[in-house]
Short mmCIF file of C-alpha atoms and ligand atoms in Angstrom, two decimals:
data_model
loop_
_atom_site.label_atom_id
_atom_site.label_comp_id
_atom_site.label_asym_id
_atom_site.label_seq_id
_atom_site.Cartn_x
_atom_site.Cartn_y
_atom_site.Cartn_z
CA MET F 227 -22.67 0.08 2.53
CA GLN F 228 -22.21 -1.13 -1.06
CA VAL F 229 -22.54 1.45 -3.85
CA ASP F 230 -22.42 1.03 -7.63
CA LEU F 231 -20.15 2.93 -10.00
CA SER F 232 -22.50 5.84 -10.65
CA GLN F 233 -23.36 6.22 -6.95
CA ALA F 234 -19.63 6.19 -6.15
CA ILE F 235 -19.03 8.98 -8.65
CA THR F 236 -21.94 11.10 -7.36
CA LEU F 237 -20.80 10.71 -3.74
CA LEU F 238 -17.21 11.63 -4.59
CA GLN F 239 -18.35 14.69 -6.55
CA ARG F 240 -20.40 15.76 -3.51
CA GLY F 241 -17.32 15.65 -1.27
CA GLU F 242 -18.11 12.30 0.33
CA VAL F 243 -15.66 9.48 0.97
CA VAL F 244 -15.93 6.17 -0.92
CA ALA F 245 -13.74 3.07 -0.66
CA ILE F 246 -12.68 1.99 -4.15
CA PRO F 247 -10.63 -0.91 -5.49
CA THR F 248 -7.22 -0.48 -7.11
CA GLU F 249 -4.87 -3.17 -8.39
CA THR F 250 -2.81 -2.95 -5.16
CA VAL F 251 -5.21 -2.55 -2.22
CA TYR F 252 -8.57 -0.80 -1.65
CA GLY F 253 -8.27 2.96 -1.20
CA LEU F 254 -10.43 5.33 0.84
CA ALA F 255 -11.04 7.92 -1.86
CA ALA F 256 -11.97 11.62 -1.71
CA ASP F 257 -11.77 14.62 -4.06
CA ALA F 258 -8.11 15.69 -3.82
CA ASN F 259 -9.14 19.36 -4.27
CA ASN F 260 -11.67 19.38 -1.42
CA ASP F 261 -10.17 19.94 2.04
CA GLN F 262 -13.38 18.98 3.84
CA ALA F 263 -13.49 15.67 1.99
CA LEU F 264 -9.79 15.10 2.73
CA SER F 265 -10.36 15.74 6.45
CA LYS F 266 -13.04 13.04 6.45
CA VAL F 267 -10.46 10.56 5.13
CA TYR F 268 -8.02 11.33 7.96
CA ALA F 269 -10.81 11.14 10.56
CA LEU F 270 -12.23 7.83 9.29
CA LYS F 271 -8.80 6.20 9.17
CA LYS F 272 -7.66 7.79 12.46
CA ARG F 273 -4.61 8.78 10.43
CA PRO F 274 -2.15 11.29 11.90
CA ALA F 275 -2.31 14.64 10.09
CA ASN F 276 1.44 14.49 9.34
CA ASN F 277 1.04 11.52 6.99
CA PRO F 278 0.30 12.71 3.42
CA LEU F 279 -2.04 11.04 0.90
CA ILE F 280 -1.39 9.72 -2.63
CA VAL F 281 -3.29 11.47 -5.45
CA HIS F 282 -4.71 9.07 -8.06
CA ILE F 283 -4.97 10.57 -11.54
CA ALA F 284 -6.50 9.24 -14.76
CA ASP F 285 -3.39 9.62 -16.91
CA ILE F 286 0.08 11.07 -17.21
CA SER F 287 -1.21 14.30 -18.81
CA GLN F 288 -2.52 15.38 -15.37
CA VAL F 289 0.87 15.29 -13.60
CA LEU F 290 1.53 18.98 -14.14
CA ASP F 291 -1.84 19.87 -12.54
CA TRP F 292 -0.16 18.78 -9.29
CA ALA F 293 3.62 18.78 -9.72
CA GLU F 294 5.73 21.89 -10.17
CA THR F 295 8.24 19.99 -12.31
CA PHE F 296 8.16 16.70 -14.21
CA SER F 297 11.82 15.99 -14.94
CA PRO F 298 12.95 13.75 -17.82
CA LEU F 299 13.87 11.06 -15.28
CA ALA F 300 10.43 11.20 -13.63
CA GLN F 301 8.77 11.13 -17.07
CA LYS F 302 10.71 8.03 -18.08
CA LEU F 303 9.58 6.21 -14.93
CA ALA F 304 5.95 7.30 -15.32
CA VAL F 305 5.85 6.16 -18.95
CA ALA F 306 7.37 2.80 -18.01
CA PHE F 307 5.24 2.00 -14.95
CA TRP F 308 1.87 3.76 -15.37
CA PRO F 309 -0.82 2.72 -15.15
CA GLY F 310 0.51 0.49 -12.37
CA PRO F 311 1.54 -0.06 -8.76
CA PHE F 312 4.03 2.81 -8.83
CA THR F 313 3.82 6.18 -7.06
CA LEU F 314 5.97 9.21 -7.91
CA VAL F 315 6.76 11.86 -5.30
CA LEU F 316 7.47 15.17 -7.04
CA PRO F 317 7.75 18.85 -6.01
CA ALA F 318 4.19 20.11 -5.39
CA LYS F 319 2.52 23.07 -7.07
CA PRO F 320 1.74 25.76 -4.48
CA HIS F 321 -2.04 25.29 -4.74
CA VAL F 322 -1.87 21.62 -3.63
CA SER F 323 -3.76 21.27 -0.35
CA ASN F 324 -1.59 21.22 2.78
CA ILE F 325 -3.99 18.73 4.32
CA LEU F 326 -3.40 16.39 1.38
CA ARG F 327 0.38 16.69 1.46
CA ALA F 328 0.68 17.15 5.22
CA ASN F 329 2.74 20.32 4.72
CA GLN F 330 5.37 18.48 2.70
CA PRO F 331 6.88 20.40 -0.25
CA THR F 332 6.05 17.39 -2.43
CA VAL F 333 3.00 15.53 -3.77
CA ALA F 334 2.62 11.78 -4.40
CA LEU F 335 0.96 10.77 -7.71
CA ARG F 336 -0.18 7.47 -9.18
CA VAL F 337 -2.16 6.26 -12.21
CA PRO F 338 -3.74 3.01 -10.99
CA ASN F 339 -4.09 -0.02 -13.25
CA HIS F 340 -7.68 -1.03 -12.53
CA ALA F 341 -10.50 -0.64 -15.06
CA SER F 342 -13.16 0.48 -12.53
CA THR F 343 -10.84 2.93 -10.78
CA LEU F 344 -9.86 4.46 -14.11
CA ASN F 345 -13.57 4.69 -15.02
CA ILE F 346 -14.30 6.52 -11.78
CA LEU F 347 -11.38 8.92 -12.36
CA GLN F 348 -12.36 9.62 -15.96
CA GLN F 349 -16.12 9.90 -15.48
CA SER F 350 -15.97 11.98 -12.30
CA GLY F 351 -13.38 14.36 -13.71
CA LEU F 352 -11.77 14.29 -10.24
CA ALA F 353 -8.31 13.44 -8.99
CA LEU F 354 -8.76 11.18 -5.97
CA ALA F 355 -6.69 11.18 -2.82
CA ALA F 356 -6.78 7.65 -1.48
CA PRO F 357 -4.84 6.03 1.33
CA SER F 358 -5.36 2.33 1.96
CA ALA F 359 -8.92 1.83 3.24
CA ASN F 360 -8.03 0.49 6.67
CA THR F 361 -7.71 1.94 10.15
CA HIS F 362 -4.25 3.42 10.78
CA THR F 363 -1.52 0.73 11.31
CA GLN F 364 -3.84 -2.18 10.44
CA VAL F 365 -3.40 -4.61 7.54
CA SER F 366 -4.52 -3.09 4.21
CA PRO F 367 -7.76 -4.38 2.63
CA THR F 368 -7.70 -6.37 -0.60
CA THR F 369 -11.46 -7.05 -0.73
CA ALA F 370 -14.59 -4.96 -0.08
CA ALA F 371 -15.33 -7.18 2.93
CA HIS F 372 -11.95 -6.27 4.49
CA VAL F 373 -12.84 -2.57 4.16
CA THR F 374 -16.14 -3.02 5.95
CA ALA F 375 -14.52 -5.14 8.67
CA SER F 376 -11.91 -2.43 9.32
CA LEU F 377 -13.87 0.82 8.86
CA GLY F 378 -17.46 -0.25 9.58
CA GLY F 379 -20.64 -0.80 7.58
CA HIS F 380 -21.49 2.91 7.29
CA VAL F 381 -18.58 3.54 4.88
CA ALA F 382 -19.58 3.50 1.17
CA VAL F 383 -17.70 0.75 -0.70
CA PHE F 384 -17.59 0.10 -4.42
CA ASP F 385 -16.84 -3.63 -4.79
CA GLY F 386 -14.48 -4.28 -7.69
CA GLY F 387 -13.41 -7.77 -6.62
CA ALA F 388 -10.15 -8.85 -5.01
CA CYS F 389 -7.00 -6.80 -5.71
CA LYS F 390 -4.57 -8.52 -8.08
CA VAL F 391 -1.23 -7.09 -6.89
CA GLY F 392 -2.16 -7.37 -3.23
CA ILE F 393 0.37 -5.05 -1.56
CA GLU F 394 0.80 -1.28 -1.75
CA SER F 395 2.57 0.51 -4.61
CA THR F 396 6.29 1.14 -4.83
CA ILE F 397 6.90 4.81 -3.92
CA VAL F 398 9.79 6.64 -5.60
CA SER F 399 10.81 10.22 -4.95
CA VAL F 400 12.55 12.01 -7.82
CA ALA F 401 14.60 15.06 -6.89
CA ASP F 402 17.64 16.74 -8.47
CA ASP F 403 18.03 14.04 -11.15
CA ASN F 404 18.20 11.36 -8.44
CA TRP F 405 15.66 8.77 -7.38
CA TYR F 406 14.98 7.35 -3.93
CA ILE F 407 12.84 4.39 -2.90
CA LEU F 408 10.48 5.47 -0.10
CA ARG F 409 8.47 2.23 -0.03
CA LEU F 410 9.04 -1.01 -1.88
CA GLY F 411 6.13 -2.67 -3.69
CA MET F 412 5.96 -5.27 -6.45
CA ILE F 413 7.76 -3.00 -8.94
CA SER F 414 11.28 -3.89 -7.91
CA GLU F 415 14.35 -1.71 -7.50
CA ALA F 416 16.00 -3.63 -10.38
CA ARG F 417 13.16 -2.81 -12.79
CA ILE F 418 13.28 0.88 -11.87
CA GLU F 419 17.07 0.97 -12.19
CA ALA F 420 16.82 -0.57 -15.67
CA ILE F 421 14.56 2.30 -16.80
CA ALA F 422 16.35 5.08 -14.88
CA LYS F 423 19.74 3.83 -16.12
CA GLN F 424 21.20 4.88 -12.77
CA PRO F 425 21.06 3.28 -9.33
CA ALA F 426 18.77 4.46 -6.52
CA CYS F 427 20.21 7.12 -4.22
CA LYS F 428 20.69 5.70 -0.74
CA GLY F 429 21.81 6.73 2.72
CA HIS F 430 22.06 10.37 1.71
CA GLN F 431 21.66 12.86 4.56
CA SER F 432 18.80 14.64 2.87
CA LEU F 433 17.05 11.36 1.92
CA PRO F 434 13.36 12.15 1.51
CA VAL F 435 11.05 10.14 3.75
CA ALA F 436 7.52 8.82 3.46
CA PRO F 437 6.13 9.95 6.82
CA GLY F 438 3.82 6.92 6.92
CA GLN F 439 6.64 4.42 6.78
CA GLN F 440 7.19 4.14 10.52
CA LYS F 441 8.08 0.64 11.67
CA LEU F 442 4.75 -0.22 13.28
CA HIS F 443 2.56 -0.66 10.24
CA TYR F 444 0.57 -3.28 8.40
CA SER F 445 -0.02 -5.01 11.73
CA PRO F 446 -2.54 -7.76 12.27
CA ASN F 447 -3.99 -7.96 15.79
CA THR F 448 -2.37 -11.37 16.32
CA PRO F 449 1.24 -11.00 17.53
CA ILE F 450 3.71 -12.21 14.90
CA GLN F 451 7.03 -13.94 15.34
CA LEU F 452 9.34 -14.41 12.37
CA PHE F 453 11.45 -17.52 11.74
CA ALA F 454 14.37 -17.81 9.36
CA SER F 455 13.47 -21.38 8.41
CA GLN F 456 10.59 -23.81 8.59
CA LEU F 457 12.70 -26.15 10.73
CA VAL F 458 13.24 -23.56 13.47
CA LEU F 459 9.57 -22.59 13.26
CA GLN F 460 8.57 -26.24 13.61
CA ALA F 461 10.77 -26.70 16.69
CA TYR F 462 9.24 -23.61 18.37
CA ALA F 463 5.68 -24.58 17.39
CA GLY F 464 6.14 -27.99 19.04
CA LYS F 465 6.37 -26.28 22.45
CA GLN F 466 3.41 -23.90 21.94
CA GLU F 467 -0.34 -24.08 22.06
CA ASP F 468 -2.95 -22.14 20.15
CA CYS F 469 -0.65 -20.74 17.46
CA ALA F 470 -1.09 -20.45 13.70
CA ALA F 471 1.73 -20.76 11.18
CA LEU F 472 2.26 -19.04 7.83
CA ILE F 473 4.79 -20.76 5.59
CA ILE F 474 6.09 -20.40 2.05
CA GLY F 475 5.17 -23.24 -0.33
CA GLN F 476 3.59 -26.50 0.77
CA GLY F 477 3.83 -28.01 4.22
CA ASP F 478 2.12 -28.63 7.50
CA ILE F 479 3.41 -27.66 10.93
CA ALA F 480 2.49 -30.36 13.46
CA ASN F 481 -0.28 -29.40 15.93
CA THR F 482 -0.52 -25.92 14.43
CA GLN F 483 -3.11 -24.52 12.03
CA THR F 484 -0.95 -23.93 8.98
CA PHE F 485 -1.49 -21.44 6.15
CA CYS F 486 0.61 -21.60 2.99
CA LEU F 487 1.64 -18.80 0.64
CA PRO F 488 2.51 -19.80 -2.94
CA ASN F 489 6.23 -20.18 -3.58
CA ASN F 490 6.08 -17.37 -6.14
CA PRO F 491 6.41 -13.73 -5.06
CA ASP F 492 3.64 -12.29 -7.29
CA GLN F 493 1.14 -14.92 -6.21
CA ALA F 494 2.26 -14.67 -2.58
CA ALA F 495 1.76 -10.87 -2.62
CA GLU F 496 -1.73 -11.28 -4.07
CA ARG F 497 -2.67 -13.60 -1.21
CA LEU F 498 -0.65 -12.10 1.68
CA TYR F 499 -3.12 -9.65 3.22
CA SER F 500 -6.22 -11.79 2.76
CA THR F 501 -4.37 -14.64 4.47
CA LEU F 502 -3.40 -12.31 7.35
CA HIS F 503 -7.03 -11.12 7.65
CA GLN F 504 -8.18 -14.76 7.70
CA ILE F 505 -5.66 -15.69 10.40
CA ASP F 506 -6.56 -12.63 12.50
CA ALA F 507 -10.19 -13.75 12.58
CA LEU F 508 -9.09 -16.93 14.42
CA HIS F 509 -7.80 -14.92 17.42
CA LYS F 510 -4.80 -17.19 17.92
CA LYS F 511 -2.26 -16.46 20.65
CA GLU F 512 0.55 -16.02 18.14
CA LEU F 513 1.27 -16.27 14.41
CA LEU F 514 4.55 -17.95 13.50
CA VAL F 515 5.80 -16.78 10.11
CA GLU F 516 8.48 -18.29 7.91
CA VAL F 517 10.48 -15.38 6.44
CA PRO F 518 10.46 -15.51 2.61
CA PRO F 519 13.69 -16.13 0.69
CA LYS F 520 16.38 -13.41 0.72
CA ALA F 521 16.02 -12.98 -3.08
CA ALA F 522 15.27 -9.48 -4.43
CA ASP F 523 11.87 -10.40 -5.87
CA TRP F 524 10.66 -11.26 -2.35
CA SER F 525 11.91 -7.96 -0.83
CA ALA F 526 8.55 -6.17 -0.68
CA ILE F 527 6.84 -9.16 0.95
CA ARG F 528 9.70 -9.50 3.47
CA ASP F 529 9.34 -5.76 4.20
CA ARG F 530 5.60 -6.06 4.96
CA LEU F 531 6.05 -9.13 7.17
CA GLU F 532 8.92 -7.49 9.09
CA ARG F 533 6.76 -4.41 9.70
CA ALA F 534 3.80 -6.58 10.71
CA ALA F 535 6.02 -8.33 13.27
CA HIS F 536 7.61 -5.16 14.58
CA LYS F 537 5.53 -4.59 17.71
CA ASN F 538 6.65 -8.05 18.73
CA THR F 539 10.41 -7.58 18.42
O1 TXA M 98 -0.92 1.13 -3.56
C1 TXA M 98 -1.03 2.16 -2.92
O2 TXA M 98 -0.14 3.04 -2.89
C2 TXA M 98 -2.34 2.36 -2.15
C3 TXA M 98 -3.48 2.46 -3.16
C4 TXA M 98 -4.81 2.80 -2.50
O3 TXA M 98 -3.15 3.39 -4.14
N1 TXA M 98 -2.28 3.51 -1.31
C5 TXA M 98 -1.55 3.56 -0.18
O4 TXA M 98 -1.71 4.74 0.52
O5 TXA M 98 -0.85 2.66 0.22
P1 TXA M 98 -1.20 4.93 2.02
O6 TXA M 98 -1.73 6.27 2.38
O7 TXA M 98 -1.63 3.80 2.86
O8 TXA M 98 0.34 5.02 1.89
C6 TXA M 98 0.90 6.11 1.21
C7 TXA M 98 2.31 6.35 1.65
C8 TXA M 98 2.43 6.82 3.09
O9 TXA M 98 3.51 6.12 3.69
C9 TXA M 98 2.74 8.29 2.95
O10 TXA M 98 3.55 8.77 4.00
C10 TXA M 98 3.48 8.34 1.61
O11 TXA M 98 2.80 7.41 0.81
N2 TXA M 98 3.39 9.66 0.97
C11 TXA M 98 2.30 10.28 0.48
N3 TXA M 98 2.60 11.52 0.03
C12 TXA M 98 3.92 11.69 0.22
C13 TXA M 98 4.84 12.75 -0.03
N4 TXA M 98 4.46 13.90 -0.55
N5 TXA M 98 6.14 12.56 0.32
C14 TXA M 98 6.54 11.39 0.85
N6 TXA M 98 5.71 10.36 1.12
C15 TXA M 98 4.43 10.49 0.81
MG1 MG M 99 -1.67 2.37 4.32
#
């Protein structure tokens, strides 16, 4: 069910759930201070209660409404990357809903970089909890049509066009003057390190986790097999029937319906999920995927494809 901006705001203020665009993927939004509204989000998504939600705020001045502390390191990162595809996990204030944060001691915050989303945040006066607007473990939506296909026509959707970034935000936890990457997005580790002026903390025993980052995630219905090169993929495809192929750059795999992602990580990210949705609709026996280059700027896309393929490995 399509709604306009003012209907979206009214519904959200009444404690209803509305799918809204952001620059990364569509989010299933609800008033972050309303436990009943938050419960609707979990129910609609079939999301396990132990997987916390990101709170979207209108600007950096609202951080201390939610976080107990906003350290100089966290402030530097927020100033550099907000509004944008970047989420900060900080110690939560005691009043922050346990449904929202799934009993974690922390809260995840993001200022999105999307004019309509910022309008909704500012005009409603709300902070909005919003996970990706898809059923649990499915591919995230980057258009209003994807939301309706995944969650059903009864869910209110504000259509703000196709998402420009195309994959979910980078999530960074800041604790004790250290920073940890919980999920990689299109803001790369190198860019964060350049602002933090210290490397990410890794492999530490007390490494914080994003409970939602289990391996089986972002999965299309079509089983996926990954291939290190187009040549190996081509050889395998030659012996198969009824497969689709997803390759990087130009090309055509013989006897196989071939989809191409641009040979540029930003453009490939923008197109990745809509291409996966398109391929899923064909109900092929298998999707053969060329793994993107090992270079750092492809890391987030490699991560999503590896997770998408996981149930198959
Ligand atoms: O780009 C995005 O981040 C999109 C748009 C809608 O903003 N949202 C999104 O939400 O991807 P979701 O719920 O699909 O993924 C949020 C991730 C989950 O893996 C969750 O476990 C983690 O963030 N998370 C949320 N709160 C956390 C917390 N307090 N500590 C650690 N991880 C947290
Ligand atoms: Mg998600």
